[in-house]
């Protein structure tokens, strides 16, 4: 049976940052979690902690790597399979960050503006030699993406419903089914129903 250790967002950020500091060179951390788990917020905490320790770091939201609405919503605005397979451009994440950073020393912070449904027009950035990029968003694990370290934020069904706006709850089965069908062990798995009373699985 797994054991669980109480933690908090601050303590988790410190734990992850300390491990990253031990890894030299350019690195990529993934934080996999439904939007209700606020993975980008945790990513910002980790980046802040890394910066305090003298490490270059930045957060990239998966929502800045969506596909155009014509592709995302080809089968309707609330199609679960589309959300799981066509909403986010994971291939672009691989191409513009996971491959580009080690090969070319460059990375793209955003590809597509989800709200305005147009190119984000973001400039390609040069990656510092010690840069840590934190990719945060849903369904990152289980796709064969090459991350150095990973965090999975787990929500119970009740917490996911409680924290997700009613008009977005159709996305929850897609996230759940992807996790079940494409399992990948994370470096850290955290029960995240109440972040201030989170539990780290050992």
PDB file of C-alpha atoms in Angstrom:
ATOM      1  CA  UNK A   1       0.000   0.000   0.000  1.00  0.00           C
ATOM      2  CA  UNK A   2       1.298   3.486  -0.795  1.00  0.00           C
ATOM      3  CA  UNK A   3       2.127   5.818   2.044  1.00  0.00           C
ATOM      4  CA  UNK A   4       1.243   9.497   2.089  1.00  0.00           C
ATOM      5  CA  UNK A   5       3.197  12.355   3.655  1.00  0.00           C
ATOM      6  CA  UNK A   6       1.506  15.691   4.427  1.00  0.00           C
ATOM      7  CA  UNK A   7       2.819  18.580   2.361  1.00  0.00           C
ATOM      8  CA  UNK A   8       1.876  22.057   1.167  1.00  0.00           C
ATOM      9  CA  UNK A   9       2.386  24.028  -2.039  1.00  0.00           C
ATOM     10  CA  UNK A  10       5.394  25.792  -0.506  1.00  0.00           C
ATOM     11  CA  UNK A  11       6.966  22.572   0.739  1.00  0.00           C
ATOM     12  CA  UNK A  12       6.317  20.777  -2.536  1.00  0.00           C
ATOM     13  CA  UNK A  13       7.818  23.641  -4.520  1.00  0.00           C
ATOM     14  CA  UNK A  14      10.919  23.502  -2.336  1.00  0.00           C
ATOM     15  CA  UNK A  15      11.208  19.718  -2.715  1.00  0.00           C
ATOM     16  CA  UNK A  16      10.964  19.857  -6.499  1.00  0.00           C
ATOM     17  CA  UNK A  17      13.242  22.881  -6.818  1.00  0.00           C
ATOM     18  CA  UNK A  18      15.902  21.274  -4.656  1.00  0.00           C
ATOM     19  CA  UNK A  19      15.947  18.209  -6.917  1.00  0.00           C
ATOM     20  CA  UNK A  20      16.164  20.373 -10.036  1.00  0.00           C
ATOM     21  CA  UNK A  21      19.063  22.374  -8.623  1.00  0.00           C
ATOM     22  CA  UNK A  22      20.986  19.111  -8.393  1.00  0.00           C
ATOM     23  CA  UNK A  23      20.568  18.563 -12.149  1.00  0.00           C
ATOM     24  CA  UNK A  24      22.965  20.627 -14.288  1.00  0.00           C
ATOM     25  CA  UNK A  25      22.175  22.170 -17.644  1.00  0.00           C
ATOM     26  CA  UNK A  26      18.824  22.819 -19.300  1.00  0.00           C
ATOM     27  CA  UNK A  27      15.957  20.816 -17.839  1.00  0.00           C
ATOM     28  CA  UNK A  28      12.203  20.396 -18.288  1.00  0.00           C
ATOM     29  CA  UNK A  29       9.753  19.682 -15.480  1.00  0.00           C
ATOM     30  CA  UNK A  30       6.158  18.661 -16.240  1.00  0.00           C
ATOM     31  CA  UNK A  31       3.290  19.374 -13.870  1.00  0.00           C
ATOM     32  CA  UNK A  32       0.352  17.259 -14.989  1.00  0.00           C
ATOM     33  CA  UNK A  33      -2.997  18.302 -13.598  1.00  0.00           C
ATOM     34  CA  UNK A  34      -6.496  19.272 -14.628  1.00  0.00           C
ATOM     35  CA  UNK A  35      -7.169  22.995 -14.767  1.00  0.00           C
ATOM     36  CA  UNK A  36      -9.030  22.676 -11.452  1.00  0.00           C
ATOM     37  CA  UNK A  37      -5.745  21.689  -9.798  1.00  0.00           C
ATOM     38  CA  UNK A  38      -4.142  24.974 -10.964  1.00  0.00           C
ATOM     39  CA  UNK A  39      -0.899  23.369 -12.195  1.00  0.00           C
ATOM     40  CA  UNK A  40       0.373  26.678 -13.584  1.00  0.00           C
ATOM     41  CA  UNK A  41       0.093  28.240 -10.125  1.00  0.00           C
ATOM     42  CA  UNK A  42       2.279  25.503  -8.647  1.00  0.00           C
ATOM     43  CA  UNK A  43       4.655  25.971 -11.580  1.00  0.00           C
ATOM     44  CA  UNK A  44       5.036  29.633 -10.690  1.00  0.00           C
ATOM     45  CA  UNK A  45       5.852  28.704  -7.082  1.00  0.00           C
ATOM     46  CA  UNK A  46       8.548  26.340  -8.271  1.00  0.00           C
ATOM     47  CA  UNK A  47       9.982  28.931 -10.650  1.00  0.00           C
ATOM     48  CA  UNK A  48      10.055  31.508  -7.859  1.00  0.00           C
ATOM     49  CA  UNK A  49      11.859  29.044  -5.591  1.00  0.00           C
ATOM     50  CA  UNK A  50      14.368  28.171  -8.312  1.00  0.00           C
ATOM     51  CA  UNK A  51      15.014  31.840  -9.022  1.00  0.00           C
ATOM     52  CA  UNK A  52      15.701  32.455  -5.339  1.00  0.00           C
ATOM     53  CA  UNK A  53      18.318  29.712  -5.560  1.00  0.00           C
ATOM     54  CA  UNK A  54      19.975  31.384  -8.547  1.00  0.00           C
ATOM     55  CA  UNK A  55      18.597  29.115 -11.276  1.00  0.00           C
ATOM     56  CA  UNK A  56      17.050  30.422 -14.499  1.00  0.00           C
ATOM     57  CA  UNK A  57      13.456  29.233 -14.816  1.00  0.00           C
ATOM     58  CA  UNK A  58      10.166  29.918 -16.582  1.00  0.00           C
ATOM     59  CA  UNK A  59       6.648  28.479 -16.779  1.00  0.00           C
ATOM     60  CA  UNK A  60       4.904  27.406 -19.978  1.00  0.00           C
ATOM     61  CA  UNK A  61       1.155  26.746 -19.852  1.00  0.00           C
ATOM     62  CA  UNK A  62      -0.187  23.956 -22.036  1.00  0.00           C
ATOM     63  CA  UNK A  63      -3.116  26.295 -22.758  1.00  0.00           C
ATOM     64  CA  UNK A  64      -0.677  28.438 -24.737  1.00  0.00           C
ATOM     65  CA  UNK A  65      -0.142  25.454 -27.037  1.00  0.00           C
ATOM     66  CA  UNK A  66      -3.700  24.747 -28.126  1.00  0.00           C
ATOM     67  CA  UNK A  67      -4.745  24.068 -31.698  1.00  0.00           C
ATOM     68  CA  UNK A  68      -6.955  26.527 -33.613  1.00  0.00           C
ATOM     69  CA  UNK A  69     -10.645  26.452 -32.703  1.00  0.00           C
ATOM     70  CA  UNK A  70     -11.537  24.981 -36.104  1.00  0.00           C
ATOM     71  CA  UNK A  71      -9.601  21.851 -35.096  1.00  0.00           C
ATOM     72  CA  UNK A  72     -10.401  21.851 -31.378  1.00  0.00           C
ATOM     73  CA  UNK A  73     -14.130  22.184 -31.935  1.00  0.00           C
ATOM     74  CA  UNK A  74     -14.550  20.286 -35.177  1.00  0.00           C
ATOM     75  CA  UNK A  75     -16.994  17.916 -33.455  1.00  0.00           C
ATOM     76  CA  UNK A  76     -18.562  20.472 -31.136  1.00  0.00           C
ATOM     77  CA  UNK A  77     -17.547  22.694 -28.240  1.00  0.00           C
ATOM     78  CA  UNK A  78     -17.852  19.994 -25.600  1.00  0.00           C
ATOM     79  CA  UNK A  79     -16.627  16.829 -27.295  1.00  0.00           C
ATOM     80  CA  UNK A  80     -14.608  14.822 -24.758  1.00  0.00           C
ATOM     81  CA  UNK A  81     -12.550  12.926 -27.328  1.00  0.00           C
ATOM     82  CA  UNK A  82     -11.542  16.166 -29.038  1.00  0.00           C
ATOM     83  CA  UNK A  83     -10.408  17.603 -25.710  1.00  0.00           C
ATOM     84  CA  UNK A  84      -8.317  14.527 -25.113  1.00  0.00           C
ATOM     85  CA  UNK A  85      -6.782  14.221 -28.578  1.00  0.00           C
ATOM     86  CA  UNK A  86      -7.135  17.456 -30.559  1.00  0.00           C
ATOM     87  CA  UNK A  87      -7.356  20.357 -28.114  1.00  0.00           C
ATOM     88  CA  UNK A  88      -3.695  20.701 -27.114  1.00  0.00           C
ATOM     89  CA  UNK A  89      -0.773  20.573 -29.535  1.00  0.00           C
ATOM     90  CA  UNK A  90       1.536  18.171 -27.722  1.00  0.00           C
ATOM     91  CA  UNK A  91       3.547  17.677 -30.917  1.00  0.00           C
ATOM     92  CA  UNK A  92       4.300  21.405 -30.920  1.00  0.00           C
ATOM     93  CA  UNK A  93       5.435  21.199 -27.297  1.00  0.00           C
ATOM     94  CA  UNK A  94       7.840  18.474 -28.320  1.00  0.00           C
ATOM     95  CA  UNK A  95       9.058  20.380 -31.363  1.00  0.00           C
ATOM     96  CA  UNK A  96       9.279  23.894 -29.917  1.00  0.00           C
ATOM     97  CA  UNK A  97      10.519  23.074 -26.407  1.00  0.00           C
ATOM     98  CA  UNK A  98      11.549  19.489 -25.706  1.00  0.00           C
ATOM     99  CA  UNK A  99      13.546  19.096 -28.938  1.00  0.00           C
ATOM    100  CA  UNK A 100      14.442  22.719 -29.651  1.00  0.00           C
ATOM    101  CA  UNK A 101      15.969  23.542 -26.273  1.00  0.00           C
ATOM    102  CA  UNK A 102      18.675  20.833 -26.214  1.00  0.00           C
ATOM    103  CA  UNK A 103      19.284  20.895 -29.971  1.00  0.00           C
ATOM    104  CA  UNK A 104      19.229  24.634 -30.682  1.00  0.00           C
ATOM    105  CA  UNK A 105      19.315  26.311 -27.269  1.00  0.00           C
ATOM    106  CA  UNK A 106      16.013  28.022 -28.011  1.00  0.00           C
ATOM    107  CA  UNK A 107      12.369  27.688 -26.986  1.00  0.00           C
ATOM    108  CA  UNK A 108       8.972  29.122 -27.785  1.00  0.00           C
ATOM    109  CA  UNK A 109       6.908  30.397 -24.832  1.00  0.00           C
ATOM    110  CA  UNK A 110       3.524  30.295 -26.595  1.00  0.00           C
ATOM    111  CA  UNK A 111       2.124  29.061 -29.895  1.00  0.00           C
ATOM    112  CA  UNK A 112      -1.561  30.000 -30.012  1.00  0.00           C
ATOM    113  CA  UNK A 113      -3.781  32.526 -28.228  1.00  0.00           C
ATOM    114  CA  UNK A 114      -6.699  30.400 -27.023  1.00  0.00           C
ATOM    115  CA  UNK A 115      -9.002  33.337 -26.238  1.00  0.00           C
ATOM    116  CA  UNK A 116      -8.459  35.291 -29.459  1.00  0.00           C
ATOM    117  CA  UNK A 117      -7.969  32.154 -31.563  1.00  0.00           C
ATOM    118  CA  UNK A 118      -4.942  33.402 -33.425  1.00  0.00           C
ATOM    119  CA  UNK A 119      -1.195  32.976 -33.380  1.00  0.00           C
ATOM    120  CA  UNK A 120       0.358  34.079 -30.117  1.00  0.00           C
ATOM    121  CA  UNK A 121       3.102  35.796 -32.139  1.00  0.00           C
ATOM    122  CA  UNK A 122       5.555  35.033 -29.349  1.00  0.00           C
ATOM    123  CA  UNK A 123       9.237  35.508 -30.069  1.00  0.00           C
ATOM    124  CA  UNK A 124      11.556  32.525 -29.837  1.00  0.00           C
ATOM    125  CA  UNK A 125      13.764  32.838 -26.765  1.00  0.00           C
ATOM    126  CA  UNK A 126      17.346  31.848 -26.156  1.00  0.00           C
ATOM    127  CA  UNK A 127      17.659  29.262 -23.387  1.00  0.00           C
ATOM    128  CA  UNK A 128      20.188  30.065 -20.685  1.00  0.00           C
ATOM    129  CA  UNK A 129      22.633  27.264 -20.030  1.00  0.00           C
ATOM    130  CA  UNK A 130      20.961  26.483 -16.673  1.00  0.00           C
ATOM    131  CA  UNK A 131      17.330  27.084 -17.714  1.00  0.00           C
ATOM    132  CA  UNK A 132      14.533  25.031 -16.185  1.00  0.00           C
ATOM    133  CA  UNK A 133      11.251  25.137 -18.083  1.00  0.00           C
ATOM    134  CA  UNK A 134       8.146  24.088 -16.196  1.00  0.00           C
ATOM    135  CA  UNK A 135       5.391  22.796 -18.491  1.00  0.00           C
ATOM    136  CA  UNK A 136       2.055  22.854 -16.686  1.00  0.00           C
ATOM    137  CA  UNK A 137      -1.355  21.617 -17.730  1.00  0.00           C
ATOM    138  CA  UNK A 138      -3.630  18.649 -18.314  1.00  0.00           C
ATOM    139  CA  UNK A 139      -2.756  15.259 -19.791  1.00  0.00           C
ATOM    140  CA  UNK A 140       0.987  15.798 -20.226  1.00  0.00           C
ATOM    141  CA  UNK A 141       1.974  12.376 -18.943  1.00  0.00           C
ATOM    142  CA  UNK A 142       1.315   9.226 -20.938  1.00  0.00           C
ATOM    143  CA  UNK A 143       2.210  10.806 -24.291  1.00  0.00           C
ATOM    144  CA  UNK A 144       5.823   9.736 -24.658  1.00  0.00           C
ATOM    145  CA  UNK A 145       7.136  13.241 -23.962  1.00  0.00           C
ATOM    146  CA  UNK A 146      10.685  13.347 -22.618  1.00  0.00           C
ATOM    147  CA  UNK A 147      10.671  15.203 -19.304  1.00  0.00           C
ATOM    148  CA  UNK A 148      13.464  15.238 -16.743  1.00  0.00           C
ATOM    149  CA  UNK A 149      11.103  15.232 -13.739  1.00  0.00           C
ATOM    150  CA  UNK A 150       7.333  15.089 -13.389  1.00  0.00           C
ATOM    151  CA  UNK A 151       4.636  15.997 -10.889  1.00  0.00           C
ATOM    152  CA  UNK A 152       1.090  14.639 -11.036  1.00  0.00           C
ATOM    153  CA  UNK A 153      -1.611  16.557  -9.163  1.00  0.00           C
ATOM    154  CA  UNK A 154      -4.434  14.142  -8.348  1.00  0.00           C
ATOM    155  CA  UNK A 155      -7.975  15.322  -7.675  1.00  0.00           C
ATOM    156  CA  UNK A 156     -10.830  13.168  -6.471  1.00  0.00           C
ATOM    157  CA  UNK A 157     -13.930  13.239  -8.632  1.00  0.00           C
ATOM    158  CA  UNK A 158     -15.728  15.299  -6.001  1.00  0.00           C
ATOM    159  CA  UNK A 159     -12.929  17.871  -5.786  1.00  0.00           C
ATOM    160  CA  UNK A 160     -12.638  18.120  -9.571  1.00  0.00           C
ATOM    161  CA  UNK A 161     -16.367  18.837  -9.837  1.00  0.00           C
ATOM    162  CA  UNK A 162     -16.237  21.332  -6.985  1.00  0.00           C
ATOM    163  CA  UNK A 163     -13.300  23.258  -8.451  1.00  0.00           C
ATOM    164  CA  UNK A 164     -14.284  23.176 -12.129  1.00  0.00           C
ATOM    165  CA  UNK A 165     -16.784  25.741 -13.485  1.00  0.00           C
ATOM    166  CA  UNK A 166     -20.019  24.120 -14.643  1.00  0.00           C
ATOM    167  CA  UNK A 167     -19.404  24.984 -18.288  1.00  0.00           C
ATOM    168  CA  UNK A 168     -16.020  23.212 -18.178  1.00  0.00           C
ATOM    169  CA  UNK A 169     -17.004  20.032 -16.361  1.00  0.00           C
ATOM    170  CA  UNK A 170     -17.366  18.184 -19.658  1.00  0.00           C
ATOM    171  CA  UNK A 171     -13.532  18.110 -19.797  1.00  0.00           C
ATOM    172  CA  UNK A 172     -13.177  16.032 -16.633  1.00  0.00           C
ATOM    173  CA  UNK A 173     -14.020  12.605 -18.112  1.00  0.00           C
ATOM    174  CA  UNK A 174     -11.407  13.180 -20.821  1.00  0.00           C
ATOM    175  CA  UNK A 175      -8.706  13.883 -18.237  1.00  0.00           C
ATOM    176  CA  UNK A 176      -9.776  10.897 -16.138  1.00  0.00           C
ATOM    177  CA  UNK A 177      -9.908   8.494 -19.080  1.00  0.00           C
ATOM    178  CA  UNK A 178      -6.537   9.612 -20.431  1.00  0.00           C
ATOM    179  CA  UNK A 179      -4.917   8.958 -17.057  1.00  0.00           C
ATOM    180  CA  UNK A 180      -6.465   5.484 -16.897  1.00  0.00           C
ATOM    181  CA  UNK A 181      -5.731   4.518 -20.505  1.00  0.00           C
ATOM    182  CA  UNK A 182      -2.210   6.011 -20.734  1.00  0.00           C
ATOM    183  CA  UNK A 183      -0.642   5.520 -17.303  1.00  0.00           C
ATOM    184  CA  UNK A 184       2.808   6.922 -16.593  1.00  0.00           C
ATOM    185  CA  UNK A 185       4.436   6.988 -13.187  1.00  0.00           C
ATOM    186  CA  UNK A 186       5.334  10.492 -12.080  1.00  0.00           C
ATOM    187  CA  UNK A 187       8.394  11.436 -10.076  1.00  0.00           C
ATOM    188  CA  UNK A 188       6.004  12.879  -7.479  1.00  0.00           C
ATOM    189  CA  UNK A 189       2.294  12.160  -7.188  1.00  0.00           C
ATOM    190  CA  UNK A 190       0.310  14.421  -4.892  1.00  0.00           C
ATOM    191  CA  UNK A 191      -3.242  14.298  -3.619  1.00  0.00           C
ATOM    192  CA  UNK A 192      -4.346  17.852  -4.312  1.00  0.00           C
ATOM    193  CA  UNK A 193      -8.016  18.122  -3.288  1.00  0.00           C
ATOM    194  CA  UNK A 194      -7.026  20.727  -0.682  1.00  0.00           C
ATOM    195  CA  UNK A 195      -3.550  22.093  -1.545  1.00  0.00           C
ATOM    196  CA  UNK A 196      -3.036  23.437   1.963  1.00  0.00           C
ATOM    197  CA  UNK A 197      -3.567  19.864   3.199  1.00  0.00           C
ATOM    198  CA  UNK A 198      -1.969  18.013   0.308  1.00  0.00           C
ATOM    199  CA  UNK A 199      -0.410  14.560   0.617  1.00  0.00           C
ATOM    200  CA  UNK A 200       2.676  13.323  -1.194  1.00  0.00           C
ATOM    201  CA  UNK A 201       2.546   9.653  -2.184  1.00  0.00           C
ATOM    202  CA  UNK A 202       5.646   7.701  -1.215  1.00  0.00           C
TER     203      UNK A 202
END
